[in-house]
Short mmCIF file of C-alpha atoms in Angstrom, two decimals:
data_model
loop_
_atom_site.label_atom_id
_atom_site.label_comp_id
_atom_site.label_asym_id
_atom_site.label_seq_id
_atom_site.Cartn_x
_atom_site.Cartn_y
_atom_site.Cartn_z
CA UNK I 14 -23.80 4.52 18.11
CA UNK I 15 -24.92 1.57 19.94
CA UNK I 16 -28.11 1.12 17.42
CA UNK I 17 -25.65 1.70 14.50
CA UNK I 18 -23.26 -1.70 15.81
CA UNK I 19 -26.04 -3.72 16.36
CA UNK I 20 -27.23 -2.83 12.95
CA UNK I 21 -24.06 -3.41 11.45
CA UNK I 22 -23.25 -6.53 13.25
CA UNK I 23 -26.10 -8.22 12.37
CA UNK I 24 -25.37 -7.38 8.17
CA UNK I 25 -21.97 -8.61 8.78
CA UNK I 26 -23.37 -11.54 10.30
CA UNK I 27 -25.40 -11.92 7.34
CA UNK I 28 -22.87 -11.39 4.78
CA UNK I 29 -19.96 -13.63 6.89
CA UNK I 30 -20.80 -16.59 4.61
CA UNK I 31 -20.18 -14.50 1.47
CA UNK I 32 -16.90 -13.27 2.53
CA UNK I 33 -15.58 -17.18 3.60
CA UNK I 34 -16.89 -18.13 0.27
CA UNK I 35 -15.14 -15.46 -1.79
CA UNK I 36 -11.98 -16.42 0.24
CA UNK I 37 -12.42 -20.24 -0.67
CA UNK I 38 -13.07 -19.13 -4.65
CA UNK I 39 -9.89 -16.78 -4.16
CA UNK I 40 -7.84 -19.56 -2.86
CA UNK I 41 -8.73 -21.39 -5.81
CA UNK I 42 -6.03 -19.20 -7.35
CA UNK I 43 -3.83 -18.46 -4.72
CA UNK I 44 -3.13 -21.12 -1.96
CA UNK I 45 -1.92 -18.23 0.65
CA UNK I 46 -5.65 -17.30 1.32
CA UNK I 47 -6.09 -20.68 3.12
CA UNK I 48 -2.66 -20.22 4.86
CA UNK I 49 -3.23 -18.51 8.91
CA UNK I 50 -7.58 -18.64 7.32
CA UNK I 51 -8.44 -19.77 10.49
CA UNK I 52 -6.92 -16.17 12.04
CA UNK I 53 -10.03 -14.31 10.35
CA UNK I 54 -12.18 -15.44 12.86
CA UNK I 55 -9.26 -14.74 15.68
CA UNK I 56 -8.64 -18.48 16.20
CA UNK I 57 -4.74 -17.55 16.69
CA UNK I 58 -2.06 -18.50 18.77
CA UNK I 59 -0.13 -16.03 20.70
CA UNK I 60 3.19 -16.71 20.60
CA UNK I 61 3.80 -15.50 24.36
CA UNK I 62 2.02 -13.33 26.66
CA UNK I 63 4.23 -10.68 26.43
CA UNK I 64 2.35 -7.11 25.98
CA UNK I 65 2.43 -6.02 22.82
CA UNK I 66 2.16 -2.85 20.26
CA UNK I 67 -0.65 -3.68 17.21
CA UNK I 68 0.28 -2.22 13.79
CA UNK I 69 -2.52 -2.68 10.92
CA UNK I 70 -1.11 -2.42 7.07
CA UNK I 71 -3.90 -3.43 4.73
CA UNK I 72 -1.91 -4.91 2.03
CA UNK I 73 1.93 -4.40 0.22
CA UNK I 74 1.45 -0.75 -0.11
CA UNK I 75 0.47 -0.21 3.56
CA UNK I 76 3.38 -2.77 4.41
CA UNK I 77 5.90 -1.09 2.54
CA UNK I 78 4.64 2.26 4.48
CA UNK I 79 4.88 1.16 7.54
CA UNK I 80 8.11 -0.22 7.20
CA UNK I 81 10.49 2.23 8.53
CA UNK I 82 7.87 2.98 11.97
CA UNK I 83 8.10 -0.62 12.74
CA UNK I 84 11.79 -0.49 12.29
CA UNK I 85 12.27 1.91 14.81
CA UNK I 86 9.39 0.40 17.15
CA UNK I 87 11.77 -2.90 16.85
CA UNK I 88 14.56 -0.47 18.22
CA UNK I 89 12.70 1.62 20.59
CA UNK I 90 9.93 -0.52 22.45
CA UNK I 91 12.25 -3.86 22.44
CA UNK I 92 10.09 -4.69 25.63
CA UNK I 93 7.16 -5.19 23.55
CA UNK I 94 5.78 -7.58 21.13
CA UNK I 95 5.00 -6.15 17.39
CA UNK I 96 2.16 -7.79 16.17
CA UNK I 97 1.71 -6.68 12.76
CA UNK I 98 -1.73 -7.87 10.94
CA UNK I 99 -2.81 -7.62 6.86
CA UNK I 100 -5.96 -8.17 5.41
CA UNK I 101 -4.09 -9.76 2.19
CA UNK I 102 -1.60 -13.08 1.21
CA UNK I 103 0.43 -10.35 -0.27
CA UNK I 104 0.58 -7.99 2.59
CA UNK I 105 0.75 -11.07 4.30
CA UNK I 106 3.98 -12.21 2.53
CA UNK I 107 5.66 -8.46 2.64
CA UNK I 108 5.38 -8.50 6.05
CA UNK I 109 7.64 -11.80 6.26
CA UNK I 110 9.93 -10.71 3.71
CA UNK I 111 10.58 -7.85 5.49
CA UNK I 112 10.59 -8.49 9.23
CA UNK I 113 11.18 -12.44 9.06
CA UNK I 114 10.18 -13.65 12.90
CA UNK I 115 11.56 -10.05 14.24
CA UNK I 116 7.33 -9.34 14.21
CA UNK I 117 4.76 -11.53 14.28
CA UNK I 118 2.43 -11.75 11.65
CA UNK I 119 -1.93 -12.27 11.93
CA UNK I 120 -4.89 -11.54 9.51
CA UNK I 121 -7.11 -9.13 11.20
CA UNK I 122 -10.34 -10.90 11.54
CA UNK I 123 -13.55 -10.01 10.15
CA UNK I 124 -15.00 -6.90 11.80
CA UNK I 125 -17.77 -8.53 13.68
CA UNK I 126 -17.65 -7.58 17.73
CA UNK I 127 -17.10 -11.32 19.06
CA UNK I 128 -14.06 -11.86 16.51
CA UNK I 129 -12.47 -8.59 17.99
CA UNK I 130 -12.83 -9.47 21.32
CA UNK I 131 -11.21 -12.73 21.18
CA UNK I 132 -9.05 -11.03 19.15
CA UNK I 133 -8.06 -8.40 21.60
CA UNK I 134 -8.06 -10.47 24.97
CA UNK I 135 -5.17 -12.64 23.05
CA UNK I 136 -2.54 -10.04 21.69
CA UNK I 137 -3.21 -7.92 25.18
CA UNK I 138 -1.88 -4.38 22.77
CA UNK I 139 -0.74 -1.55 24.59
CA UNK I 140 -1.27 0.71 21.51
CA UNK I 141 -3.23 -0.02 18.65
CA UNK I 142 -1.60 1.77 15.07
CA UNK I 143 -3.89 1.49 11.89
CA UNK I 144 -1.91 2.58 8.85
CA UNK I 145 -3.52 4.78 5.92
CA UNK I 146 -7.28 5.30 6.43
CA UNK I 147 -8.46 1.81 7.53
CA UNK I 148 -12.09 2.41 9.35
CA UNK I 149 -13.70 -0.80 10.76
CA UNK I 150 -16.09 0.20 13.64
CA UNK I 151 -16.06 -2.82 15.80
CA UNK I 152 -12.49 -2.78 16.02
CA UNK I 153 -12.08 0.92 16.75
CA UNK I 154 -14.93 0.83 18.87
CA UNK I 155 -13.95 -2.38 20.67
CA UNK I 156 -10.38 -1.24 21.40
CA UNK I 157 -11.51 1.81 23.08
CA UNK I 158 -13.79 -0.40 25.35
CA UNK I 159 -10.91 -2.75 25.97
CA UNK I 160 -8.92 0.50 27.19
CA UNK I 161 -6.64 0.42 24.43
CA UNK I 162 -5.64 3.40 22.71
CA UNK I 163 -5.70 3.43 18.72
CA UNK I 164 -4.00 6.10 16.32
CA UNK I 165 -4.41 6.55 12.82
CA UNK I 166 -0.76 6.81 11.07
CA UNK I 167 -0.42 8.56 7.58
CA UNK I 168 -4.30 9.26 7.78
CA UNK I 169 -5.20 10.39 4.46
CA UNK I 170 -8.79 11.58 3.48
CA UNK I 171 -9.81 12.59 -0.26
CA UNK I 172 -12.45 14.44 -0.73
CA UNK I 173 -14.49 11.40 -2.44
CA UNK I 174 -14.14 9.19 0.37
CA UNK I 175 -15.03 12.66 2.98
CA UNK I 176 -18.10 13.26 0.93
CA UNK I 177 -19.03 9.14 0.75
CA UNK I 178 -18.28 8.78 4.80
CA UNK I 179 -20.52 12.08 4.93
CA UNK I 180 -23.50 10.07 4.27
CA UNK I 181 -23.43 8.17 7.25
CA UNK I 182 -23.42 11.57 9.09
CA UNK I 183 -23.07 11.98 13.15
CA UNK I 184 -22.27 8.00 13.24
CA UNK I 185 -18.47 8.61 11.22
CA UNK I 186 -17.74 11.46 13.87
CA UNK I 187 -18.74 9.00 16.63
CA UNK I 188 -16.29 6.31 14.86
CA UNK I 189 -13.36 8.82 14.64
CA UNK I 190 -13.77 10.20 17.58
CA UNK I 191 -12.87 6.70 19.09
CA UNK I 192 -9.42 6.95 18.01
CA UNK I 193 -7.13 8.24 20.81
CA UNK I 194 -5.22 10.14 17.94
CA UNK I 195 -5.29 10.78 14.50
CA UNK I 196 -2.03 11.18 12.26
CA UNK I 197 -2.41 13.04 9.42
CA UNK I 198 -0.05 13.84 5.94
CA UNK I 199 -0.83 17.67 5.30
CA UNK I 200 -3.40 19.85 5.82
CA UNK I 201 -5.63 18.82 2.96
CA UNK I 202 -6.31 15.77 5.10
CA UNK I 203 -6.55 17.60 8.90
CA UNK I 204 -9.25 19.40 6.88
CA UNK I 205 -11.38 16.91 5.68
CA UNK I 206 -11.09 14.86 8.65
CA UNK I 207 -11.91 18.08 10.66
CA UNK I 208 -15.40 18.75 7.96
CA UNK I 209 -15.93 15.31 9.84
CA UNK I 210 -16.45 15.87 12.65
CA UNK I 211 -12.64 14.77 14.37
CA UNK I 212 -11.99 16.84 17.26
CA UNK I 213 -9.25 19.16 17.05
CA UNK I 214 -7.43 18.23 19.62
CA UNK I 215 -7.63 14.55 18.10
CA UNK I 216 -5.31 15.89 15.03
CA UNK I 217 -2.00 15.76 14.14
CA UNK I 218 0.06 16.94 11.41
CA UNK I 219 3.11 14.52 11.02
CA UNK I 220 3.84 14.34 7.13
CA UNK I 221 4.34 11.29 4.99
CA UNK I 222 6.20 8.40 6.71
CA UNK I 223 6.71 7.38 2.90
CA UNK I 224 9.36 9.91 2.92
CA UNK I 225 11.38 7.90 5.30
CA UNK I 226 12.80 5.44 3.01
CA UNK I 227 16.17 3.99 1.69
CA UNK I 228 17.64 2.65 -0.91
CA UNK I 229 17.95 -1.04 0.39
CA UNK I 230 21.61 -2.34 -1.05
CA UNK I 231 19.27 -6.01 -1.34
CA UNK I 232 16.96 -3.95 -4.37
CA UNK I 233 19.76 -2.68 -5.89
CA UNK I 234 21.63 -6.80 -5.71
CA UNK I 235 18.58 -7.88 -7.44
CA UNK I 236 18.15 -5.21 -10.18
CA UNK I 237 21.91 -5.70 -11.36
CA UNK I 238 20.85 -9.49 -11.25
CA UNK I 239 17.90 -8.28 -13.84
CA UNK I 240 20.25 -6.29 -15.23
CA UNK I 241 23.06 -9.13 -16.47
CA UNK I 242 20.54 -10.92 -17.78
CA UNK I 243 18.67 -8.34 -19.93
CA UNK I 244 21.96 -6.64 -21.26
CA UNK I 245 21.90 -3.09 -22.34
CA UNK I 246 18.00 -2.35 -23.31
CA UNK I 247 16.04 0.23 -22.39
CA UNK I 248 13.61 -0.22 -19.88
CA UNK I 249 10.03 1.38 -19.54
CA UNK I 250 8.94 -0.25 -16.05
CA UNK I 251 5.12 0.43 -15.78
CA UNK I 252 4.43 -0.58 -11.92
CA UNK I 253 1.19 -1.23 -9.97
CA UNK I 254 -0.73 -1.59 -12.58
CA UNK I 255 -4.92 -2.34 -12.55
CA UNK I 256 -7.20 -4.03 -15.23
CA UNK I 257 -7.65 -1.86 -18.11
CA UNK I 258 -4.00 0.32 -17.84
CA UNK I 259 -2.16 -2.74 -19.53
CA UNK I 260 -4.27 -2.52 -22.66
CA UNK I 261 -3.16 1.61 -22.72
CA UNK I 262 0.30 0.59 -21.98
CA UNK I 263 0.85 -2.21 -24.56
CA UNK I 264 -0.60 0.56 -27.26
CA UNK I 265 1.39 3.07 -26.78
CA UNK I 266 4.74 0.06 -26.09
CA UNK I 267 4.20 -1.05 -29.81
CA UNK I 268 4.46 2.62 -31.37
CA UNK I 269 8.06 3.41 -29.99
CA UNK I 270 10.32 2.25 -32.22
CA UNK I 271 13.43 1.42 -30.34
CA UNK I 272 14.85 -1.84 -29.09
CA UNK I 273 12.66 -1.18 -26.15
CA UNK I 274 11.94 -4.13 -23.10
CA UNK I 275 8.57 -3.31 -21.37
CA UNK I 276 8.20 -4.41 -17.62
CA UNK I 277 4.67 -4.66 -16.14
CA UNK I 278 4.08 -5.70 -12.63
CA UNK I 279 0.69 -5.61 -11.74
CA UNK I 280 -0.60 -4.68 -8.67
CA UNK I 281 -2.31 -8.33 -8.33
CA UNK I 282 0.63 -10.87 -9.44
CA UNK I 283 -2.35 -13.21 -10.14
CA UNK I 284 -3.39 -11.08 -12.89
CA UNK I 285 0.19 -11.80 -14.28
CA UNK I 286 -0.74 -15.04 -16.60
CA UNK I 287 -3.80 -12.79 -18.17
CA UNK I 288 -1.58 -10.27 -19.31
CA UNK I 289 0.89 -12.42 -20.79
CA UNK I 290 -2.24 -13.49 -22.72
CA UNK I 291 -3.29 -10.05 -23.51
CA UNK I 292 0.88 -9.41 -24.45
CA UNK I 293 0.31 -12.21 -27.32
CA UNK I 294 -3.04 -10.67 -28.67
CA UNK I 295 -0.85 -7.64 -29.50
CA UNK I 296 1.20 -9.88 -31.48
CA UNK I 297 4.48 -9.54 -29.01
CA UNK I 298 6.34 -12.12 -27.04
CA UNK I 299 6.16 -11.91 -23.49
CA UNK I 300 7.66 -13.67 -20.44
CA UNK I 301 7.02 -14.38 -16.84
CA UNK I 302 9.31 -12.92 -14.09
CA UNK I 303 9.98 -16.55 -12.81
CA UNK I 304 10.75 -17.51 -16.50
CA UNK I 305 13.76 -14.75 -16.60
CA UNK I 306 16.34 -17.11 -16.99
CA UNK I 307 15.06 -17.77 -20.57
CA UNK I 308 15.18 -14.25 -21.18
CA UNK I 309 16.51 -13.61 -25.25
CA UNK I 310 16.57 -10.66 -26.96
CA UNK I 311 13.22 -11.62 -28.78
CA UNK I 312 11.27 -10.69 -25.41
CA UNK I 313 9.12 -7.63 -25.88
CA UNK I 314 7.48 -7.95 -22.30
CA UNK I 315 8.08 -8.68 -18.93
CA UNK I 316 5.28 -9.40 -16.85
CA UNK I 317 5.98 -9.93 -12.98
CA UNK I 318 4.29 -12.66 -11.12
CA UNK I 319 6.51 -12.01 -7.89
CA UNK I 320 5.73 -9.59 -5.40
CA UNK I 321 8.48 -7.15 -3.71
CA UNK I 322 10.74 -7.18 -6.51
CA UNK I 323 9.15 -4.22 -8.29
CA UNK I 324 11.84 -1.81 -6.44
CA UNK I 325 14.61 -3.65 -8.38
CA UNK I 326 13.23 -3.23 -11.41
CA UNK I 327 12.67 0.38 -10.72
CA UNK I 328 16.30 0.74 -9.67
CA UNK I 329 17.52 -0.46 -13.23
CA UNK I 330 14.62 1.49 -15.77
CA UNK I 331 14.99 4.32 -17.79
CA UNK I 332 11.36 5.71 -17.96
CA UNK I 333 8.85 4.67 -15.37
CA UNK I 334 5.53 4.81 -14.73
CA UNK I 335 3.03 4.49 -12.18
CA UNK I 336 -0.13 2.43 -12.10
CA UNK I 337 -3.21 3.19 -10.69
CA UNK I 338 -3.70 6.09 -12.63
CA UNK I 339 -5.30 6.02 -15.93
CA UNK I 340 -8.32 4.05 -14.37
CA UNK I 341 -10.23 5.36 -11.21
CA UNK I 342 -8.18 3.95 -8.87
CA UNK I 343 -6.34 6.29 -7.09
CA UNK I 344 -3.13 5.93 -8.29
CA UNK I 345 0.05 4.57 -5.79
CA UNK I 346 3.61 5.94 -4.67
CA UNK I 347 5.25 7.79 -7.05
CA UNK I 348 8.28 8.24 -5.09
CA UNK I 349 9.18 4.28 -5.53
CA UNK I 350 10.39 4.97 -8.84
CA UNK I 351 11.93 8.55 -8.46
CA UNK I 352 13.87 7.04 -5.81
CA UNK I 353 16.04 5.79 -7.93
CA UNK I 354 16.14 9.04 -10.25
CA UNK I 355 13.82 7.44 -13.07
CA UNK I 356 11.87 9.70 -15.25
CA UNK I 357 8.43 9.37 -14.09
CA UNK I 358 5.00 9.25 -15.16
CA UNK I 359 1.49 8.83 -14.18
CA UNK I 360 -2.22 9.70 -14.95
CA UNK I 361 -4.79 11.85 -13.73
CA UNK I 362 -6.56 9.43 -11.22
CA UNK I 363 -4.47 10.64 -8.09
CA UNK I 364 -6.73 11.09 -5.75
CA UNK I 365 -5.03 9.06 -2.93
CA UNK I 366 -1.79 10.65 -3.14
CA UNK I 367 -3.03 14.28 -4.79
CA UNK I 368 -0.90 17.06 -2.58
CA UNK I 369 2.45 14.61 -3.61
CA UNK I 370 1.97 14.16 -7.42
CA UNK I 371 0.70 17.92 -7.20
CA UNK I 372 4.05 19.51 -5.58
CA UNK I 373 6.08 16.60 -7.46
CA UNK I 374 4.36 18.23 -11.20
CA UNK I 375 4.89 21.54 -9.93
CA UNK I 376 8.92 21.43 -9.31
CA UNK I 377 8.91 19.05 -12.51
CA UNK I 378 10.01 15.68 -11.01
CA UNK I 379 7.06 14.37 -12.28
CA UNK I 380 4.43 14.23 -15.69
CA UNK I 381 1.13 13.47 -15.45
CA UNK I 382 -0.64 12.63 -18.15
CA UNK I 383 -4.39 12.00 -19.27
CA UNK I 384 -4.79 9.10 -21.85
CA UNK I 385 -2.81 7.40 -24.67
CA UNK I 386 -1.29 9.75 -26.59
CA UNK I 387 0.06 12.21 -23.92
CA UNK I 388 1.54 8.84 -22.56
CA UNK I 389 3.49 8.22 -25.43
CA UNK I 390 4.57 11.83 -25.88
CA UNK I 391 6.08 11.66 -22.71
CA UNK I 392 7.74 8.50 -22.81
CA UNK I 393 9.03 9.23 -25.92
CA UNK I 394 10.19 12.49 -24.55
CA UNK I 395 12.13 10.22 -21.64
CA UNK I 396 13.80 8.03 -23.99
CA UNK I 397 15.30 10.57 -25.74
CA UNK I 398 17.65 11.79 -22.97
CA UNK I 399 16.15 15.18 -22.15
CA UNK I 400 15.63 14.87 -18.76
CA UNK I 401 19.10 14.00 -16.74
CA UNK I 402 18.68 11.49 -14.75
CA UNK I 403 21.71 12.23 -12.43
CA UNK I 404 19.76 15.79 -11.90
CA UNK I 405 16.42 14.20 -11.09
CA UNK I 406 18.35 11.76 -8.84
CA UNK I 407 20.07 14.99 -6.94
CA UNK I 408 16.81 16.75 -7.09
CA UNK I 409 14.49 14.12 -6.00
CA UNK I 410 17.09 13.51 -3.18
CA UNK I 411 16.76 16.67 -2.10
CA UNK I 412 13.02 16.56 -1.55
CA UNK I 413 12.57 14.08 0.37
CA UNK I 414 15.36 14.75 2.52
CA UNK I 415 13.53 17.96 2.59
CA UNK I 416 10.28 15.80 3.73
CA UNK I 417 11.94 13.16 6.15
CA UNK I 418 11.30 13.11 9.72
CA UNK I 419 7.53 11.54 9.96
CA UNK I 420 8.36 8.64 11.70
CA UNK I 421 10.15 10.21 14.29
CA UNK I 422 6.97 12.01 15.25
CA UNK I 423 4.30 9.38 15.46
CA UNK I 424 7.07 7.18 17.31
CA UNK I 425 7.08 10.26 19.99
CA UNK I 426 3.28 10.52 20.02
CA UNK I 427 3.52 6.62 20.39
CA UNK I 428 5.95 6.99 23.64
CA UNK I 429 3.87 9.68 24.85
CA UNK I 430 0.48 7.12 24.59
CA UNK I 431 2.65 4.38 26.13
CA UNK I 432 3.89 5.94 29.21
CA UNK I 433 1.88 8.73 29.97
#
């Protein structure tokens, strides 16, 4: 293990310049990535010196998921300081949406051991929580050195990220090993983990916290906003979407004939002024989110260049569906949109969610489907008013009230760490 960190060190020495540069080329773009840049390398300043509790969320999705634990952390360990970090602006920018200065918010710096150190000996963490599978040796290894225990929270594990992790062999095992405890969805994911090399007694079944959510009255304020401005159009909401989805979805947009409005929010809002481009070059009129107010009935498309506001337009859609999919990404939550009881959608690249789009198809809350034409089958199929919404709503209520409770078993396991 010790051979391994040197070796890896030393290439993340090497690359370090790369990743600054990519950041300045980024920023180029986007101004956030120079906002808090100086936090990368753990040059922060601690508020106080008050102990505190260390959540990790990668990005929006991981922020959104994490959402409800660091609710009840707020409520529960009000002695403590939550220090919540991102690797993105847009996590970045969730995070204070959300939590405001209730939490404060750092960039987790680059996983090289003198970063984490500094990094550690300033937020002084009682308990370090790393949402989703997020595996960066220096800081697991680190915080077990630094006596501070880490847990992995919704730990999810497909089997083509067990079988790529499998080719670094005994040296994964050694990393996972060096989490005090890891939180798993289902047993899919205890399995893989376990095929490892995680000790048994390092595993924990929990279930999705992504079941512990609410409608949030603020989502539904903004969707009727949307809502009096657009009028009463249809609305086929295609969220999250990556490179090379849009293309599929503007196809299959411009072969429905109804007085259809199409609403894409990519999962990068900087991608938003391309795909107004690619909108035209279909020989439709699109408009920006932050445009809405010039919203006429001549608007074909959409496109939203805001982030958190893809809930609301959820909330006020009649057919949905989910990005991520029809490209080999993984796919993302499906239970955003069937929150709000909209016919859903998504394609066959599901891998990071697979058990939940799998039990969602198979009690027909959800339709998956594998290119173009299936798409526009089902959307069709949506529009015409054969599945109830007010019985998906009551169904899909059902489940995940059937599925709640996650959070309120990682925050015991949490207590447990704390004070035992």
């Amino acid at each position: 293990m010790i051979w391994f960190l040197l070796i890896y060190n030393l290439i993340m020495l090497i690359f370090l310049p790369f990743y600054i540069l990519s950041i300045f080329i980024k920023g180029i773009r986007n101004r956030d990535y120079y906002h808090k840049f100086s936090g990368r390398f753990a040059l922060i300043e601690v508020v106080s010196a008050q102990k505190s509790i260390w959540i990790h969320a990668l990005s929006v999705g991981e922020v959104n998921a994490a959402a409800p634990l660091i609710r009840k952390l707020l409520v529960q360990f009000s002695e403590y300081k939550i220090i919540v970090t991102t690797t993105t602006p847009t996590g970045m920018k969730q995070v204070i949406k959300l939590f405001r200065n209730t939490v404060e918010h750092h960039y987790i710096p680059y996983d090289l051991s003198i970063f984490v150190k500094i990094f550690f000996r300033k937020i002084k963490p009682v308990i370090g929580i790393i949402v989703e599978t997020e595996i960066w040796p220096n800081i697991i290894y680190n915080a077990k050195k630094f006596g501070i225990p880490t847990i992995l929270v919704n730990g999810r594990m497909s089997e083509k990220s067990k079988n790529r992790y499998k080719l670094l062999n005994g040296i994964i095992k050694n990393i996972l090993n060096n989490f005090k405890m890891i939180i798993v969805r289902d047993e899919e994911d205890a399995k893989r983990f376990k095929e490892l090399g995680v000790e048994e007694e390092r595993l924990r079944i929990a279930g999705n916290i992504k079941f512990d959510i609410d409608i949030d009255n603020k989502v539904l304020e903004k969707g009727n906003y949307f809502k009096s401005i657009i009028g009463e159009r249809k609305i086929f909401t295609a969220g999250s979407t990556h490179e090379g989805e849009e293309e599929i979805i503007l196809k299959v947009f411009k072969t429905i004939n109804s007085n259809l409005l199409l609403v894409v929010a990519p999962r990068d809002p900087l991608r938003s002024k391309d795909i107004i481009e690619l909108v035209k070059k279909f020989g439709l009129k699109g408009l920006l989110r932050t445009e809405i107010e010039q919203y006429n009935s001549s608007i074909n498309v959409i496109v939203v260049d805001t982030l958190g506001e893809l809930l609301s337009f959820y909330s006020i859609s009649d057919v949905a569906f989910v990005g991520g999919s029809l490209v080999k990404k993984g796919g993302h939550n499906p239970l955003e949109p069937l929150l709000y009881g909209v016919p859903t959608c998504a394609g066959e690249y599901i891998y990071n969610f697979s058990e939940l789009y799998s039990i969602l198809t198979k009690k027909g809350l959800l339709k998956k489907v594998k290119n173009e034409s299936e798409l526009r089958d089902v959307v069709n199929e949506f529009l015409s008013g054969s599945v109830k919404m007010s019985d998906l709503y009551k169904r899909i209520t059902n489940f995940i009230n059937e599925n709640r409770g996650a959070t309120d078993k990682v925050c015991l396991i949490i207590y447990d760490i704390i004070y035992q």
